[in-house]
PDB file of C-alpha atoms in Angstrom:
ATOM      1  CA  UNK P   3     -27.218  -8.991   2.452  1.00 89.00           C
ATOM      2  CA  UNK P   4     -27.782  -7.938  -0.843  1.00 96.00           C
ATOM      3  CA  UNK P   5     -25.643  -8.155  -3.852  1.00 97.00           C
ATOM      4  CA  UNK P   6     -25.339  -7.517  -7.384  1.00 98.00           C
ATOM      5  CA  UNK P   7     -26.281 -10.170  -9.236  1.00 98.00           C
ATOM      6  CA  UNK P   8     -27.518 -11.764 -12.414  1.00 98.00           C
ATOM      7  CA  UNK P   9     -29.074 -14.850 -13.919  1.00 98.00           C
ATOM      8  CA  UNK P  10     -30.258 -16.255 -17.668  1.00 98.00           C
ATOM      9  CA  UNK P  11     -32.784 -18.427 -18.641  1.00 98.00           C
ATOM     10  CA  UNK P  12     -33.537 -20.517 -21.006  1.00 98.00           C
ATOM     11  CA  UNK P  13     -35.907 -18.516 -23.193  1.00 97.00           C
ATOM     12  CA  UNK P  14     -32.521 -15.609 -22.913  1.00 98.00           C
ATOM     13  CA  UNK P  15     -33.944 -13.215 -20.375  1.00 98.00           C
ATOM     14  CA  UNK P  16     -30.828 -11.502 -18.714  1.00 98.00           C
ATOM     15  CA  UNK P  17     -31.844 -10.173 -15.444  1.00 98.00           C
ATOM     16  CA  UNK P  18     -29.763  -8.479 -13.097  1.00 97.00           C
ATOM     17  CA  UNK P  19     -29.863  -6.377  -9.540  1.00 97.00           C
ATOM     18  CA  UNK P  20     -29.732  -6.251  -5.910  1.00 98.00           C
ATOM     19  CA  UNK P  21     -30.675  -9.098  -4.479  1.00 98.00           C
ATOM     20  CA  UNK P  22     -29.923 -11.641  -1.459  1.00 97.00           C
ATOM     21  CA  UNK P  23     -30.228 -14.750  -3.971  1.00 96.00           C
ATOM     22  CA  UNK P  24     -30.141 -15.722  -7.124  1.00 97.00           C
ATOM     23  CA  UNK P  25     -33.471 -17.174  -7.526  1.00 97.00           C
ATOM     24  CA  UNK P  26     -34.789 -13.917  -6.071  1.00 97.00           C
ATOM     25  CA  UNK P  27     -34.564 -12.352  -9.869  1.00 98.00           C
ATOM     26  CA  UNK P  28     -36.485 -16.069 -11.332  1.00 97.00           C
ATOM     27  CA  UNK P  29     -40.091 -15.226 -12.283  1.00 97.00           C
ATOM     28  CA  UNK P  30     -43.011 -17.913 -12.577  1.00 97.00           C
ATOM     29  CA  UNK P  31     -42.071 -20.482 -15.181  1.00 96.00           C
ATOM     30  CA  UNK P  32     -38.230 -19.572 -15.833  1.00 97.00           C
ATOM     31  CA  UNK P  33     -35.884 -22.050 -16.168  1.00 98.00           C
ATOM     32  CA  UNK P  34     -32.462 -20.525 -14.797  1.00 98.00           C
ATOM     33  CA  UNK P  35     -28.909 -21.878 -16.962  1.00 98.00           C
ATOM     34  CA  UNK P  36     -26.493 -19.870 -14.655  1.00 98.00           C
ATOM     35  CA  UNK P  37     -25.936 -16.844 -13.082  1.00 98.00           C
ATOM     36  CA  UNK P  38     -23.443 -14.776 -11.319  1.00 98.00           C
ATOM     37  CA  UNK P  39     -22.572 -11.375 -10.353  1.00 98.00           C
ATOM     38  CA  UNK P  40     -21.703  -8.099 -12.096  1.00 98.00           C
ATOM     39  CA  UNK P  41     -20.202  -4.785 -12.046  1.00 97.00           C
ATOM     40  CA  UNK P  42     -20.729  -2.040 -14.304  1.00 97.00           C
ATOM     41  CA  UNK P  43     -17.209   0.161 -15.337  1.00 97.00           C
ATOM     42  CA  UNK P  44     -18.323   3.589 -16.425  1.00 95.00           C
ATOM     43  CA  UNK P  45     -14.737   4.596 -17.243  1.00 97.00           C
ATOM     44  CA  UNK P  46     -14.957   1.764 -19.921  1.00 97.00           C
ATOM     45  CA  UNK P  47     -18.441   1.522 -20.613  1.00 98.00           C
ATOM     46  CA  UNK P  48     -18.654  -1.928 -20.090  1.00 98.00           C
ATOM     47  CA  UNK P  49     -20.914  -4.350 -18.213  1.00 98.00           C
ATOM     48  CA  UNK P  50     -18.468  -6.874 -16.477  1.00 98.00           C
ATOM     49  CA  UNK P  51     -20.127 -10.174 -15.398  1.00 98.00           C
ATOM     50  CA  UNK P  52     -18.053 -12.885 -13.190  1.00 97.00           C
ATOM     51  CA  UNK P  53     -18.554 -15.790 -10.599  1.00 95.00           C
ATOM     52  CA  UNK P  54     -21.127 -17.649 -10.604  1.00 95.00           C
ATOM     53  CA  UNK P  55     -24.788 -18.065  -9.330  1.00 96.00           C
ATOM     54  CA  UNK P  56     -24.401 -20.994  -6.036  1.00 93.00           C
ATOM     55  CA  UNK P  57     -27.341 -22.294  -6.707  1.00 91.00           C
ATOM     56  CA  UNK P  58     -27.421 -22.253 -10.562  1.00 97.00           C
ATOM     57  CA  UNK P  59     -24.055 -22.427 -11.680  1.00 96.00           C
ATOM     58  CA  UNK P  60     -21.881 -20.455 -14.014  1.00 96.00           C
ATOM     59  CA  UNK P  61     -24.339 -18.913 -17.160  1.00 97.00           C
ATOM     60  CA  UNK P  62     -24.260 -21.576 -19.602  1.00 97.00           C
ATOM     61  CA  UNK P  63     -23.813 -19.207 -22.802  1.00 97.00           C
ATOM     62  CA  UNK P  64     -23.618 -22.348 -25.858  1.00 97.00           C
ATOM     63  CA  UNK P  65     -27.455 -22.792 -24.735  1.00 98.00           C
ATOM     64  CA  UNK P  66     -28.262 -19.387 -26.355  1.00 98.00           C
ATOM     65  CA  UNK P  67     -28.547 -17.736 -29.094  1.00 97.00           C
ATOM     66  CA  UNK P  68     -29.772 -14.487 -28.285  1.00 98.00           C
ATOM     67  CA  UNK P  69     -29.896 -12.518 -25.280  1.00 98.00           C
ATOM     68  CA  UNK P  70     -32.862 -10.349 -23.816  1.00 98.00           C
ATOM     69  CA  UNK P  71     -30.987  -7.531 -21.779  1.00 98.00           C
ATOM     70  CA  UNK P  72     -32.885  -4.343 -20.416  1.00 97.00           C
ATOM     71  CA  UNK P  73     -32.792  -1.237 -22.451  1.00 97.00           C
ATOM     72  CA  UNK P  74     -30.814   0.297 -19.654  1.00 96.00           C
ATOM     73  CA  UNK P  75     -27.808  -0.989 -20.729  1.00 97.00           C
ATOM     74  CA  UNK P  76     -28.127  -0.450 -24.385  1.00 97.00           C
ATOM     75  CA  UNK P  77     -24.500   0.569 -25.581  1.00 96.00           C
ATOM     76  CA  UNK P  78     -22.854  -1.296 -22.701  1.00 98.00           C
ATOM     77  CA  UNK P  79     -20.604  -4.201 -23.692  1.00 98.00           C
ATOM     78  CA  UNK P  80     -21.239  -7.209 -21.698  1.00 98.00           C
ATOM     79  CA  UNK P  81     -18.022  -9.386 -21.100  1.00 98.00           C
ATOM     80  CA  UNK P  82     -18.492 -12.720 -18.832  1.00 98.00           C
ATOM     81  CA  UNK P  83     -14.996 -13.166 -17.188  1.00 96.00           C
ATOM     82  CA  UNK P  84     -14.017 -16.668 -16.309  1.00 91.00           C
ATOM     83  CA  UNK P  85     -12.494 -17.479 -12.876  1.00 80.00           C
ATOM     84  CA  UNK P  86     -10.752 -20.524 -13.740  1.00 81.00           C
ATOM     85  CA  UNK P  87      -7.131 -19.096 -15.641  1.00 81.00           C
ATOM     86  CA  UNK P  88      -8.500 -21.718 -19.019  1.00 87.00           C
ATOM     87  CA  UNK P  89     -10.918 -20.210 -20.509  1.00 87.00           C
ATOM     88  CA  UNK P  90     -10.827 -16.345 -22.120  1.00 92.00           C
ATOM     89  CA  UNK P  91     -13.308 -13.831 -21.405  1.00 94.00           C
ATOM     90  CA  UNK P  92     -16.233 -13.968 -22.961  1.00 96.00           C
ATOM     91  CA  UNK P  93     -17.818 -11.035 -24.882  1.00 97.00           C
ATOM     92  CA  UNK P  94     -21.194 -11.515 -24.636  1.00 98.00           C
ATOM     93  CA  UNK P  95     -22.465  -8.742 -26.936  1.00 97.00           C
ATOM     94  CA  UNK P  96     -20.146  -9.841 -29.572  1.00 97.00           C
ATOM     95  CA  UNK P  97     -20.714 -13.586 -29.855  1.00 97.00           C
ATOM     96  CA  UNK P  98     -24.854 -13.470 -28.877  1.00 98.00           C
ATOM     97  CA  UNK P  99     -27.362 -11.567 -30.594  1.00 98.00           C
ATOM     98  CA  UNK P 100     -28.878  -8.751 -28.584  1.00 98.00           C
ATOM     99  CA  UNK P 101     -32.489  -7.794 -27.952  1.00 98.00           C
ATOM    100  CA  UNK P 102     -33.087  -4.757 -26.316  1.00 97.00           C
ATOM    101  CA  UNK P 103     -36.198  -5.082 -24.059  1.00 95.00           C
ATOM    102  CA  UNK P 104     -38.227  -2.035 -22.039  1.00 91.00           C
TER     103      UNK P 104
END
């Protein structure tokens, strides 16, 4: 069954979509630091990432410093919610730098 979700890599490629498995979005050579699953909120224009990947973990962040997201969602904010009641969300698009990518 197919779901929506997302992984990053090392190199900070963010790739997302509909997919049975994580490692389904991984191309030749990537080296995945987490993953998870997403949900985009029209009504608040924001790209809401949670969970995390089974096989690769929840998307290690403090590895990156920027983040290579699809021009698709240019003017989306991206916020990483935490499942674990400690930690706050994380506002991806305010705390990484952002290259758009076609």
């Amino acid at each position: 069954m197919t779901l929506p979700k997302f992984i990053i890599t090392m190199d900070g490629a963010f790739r997302l979509g509909m997919v049975n498995q994580h490692k389904d979005l991984l191309k030749p050579g990537d080296q995945c630091i987490g993953g998870g699953y997403y949900y985009i909120d029209y009504t608040t224009n924001r790209l809401l990432l949670d969970r995390e990947s089974y096989d690769f973990g929840p998307p290690k962040w403090h590895l990156l410093d920027t983040l290579k997201v699809p021009t698709a969602y240019r003017g989306l904010q991206i916020v990483y919610t935490y499942d674990d009641n400690y930690h706050d969300d994380f506002i991806v698009t305010d705390e990484l730098t952002i290259e758009y990518h076609d």
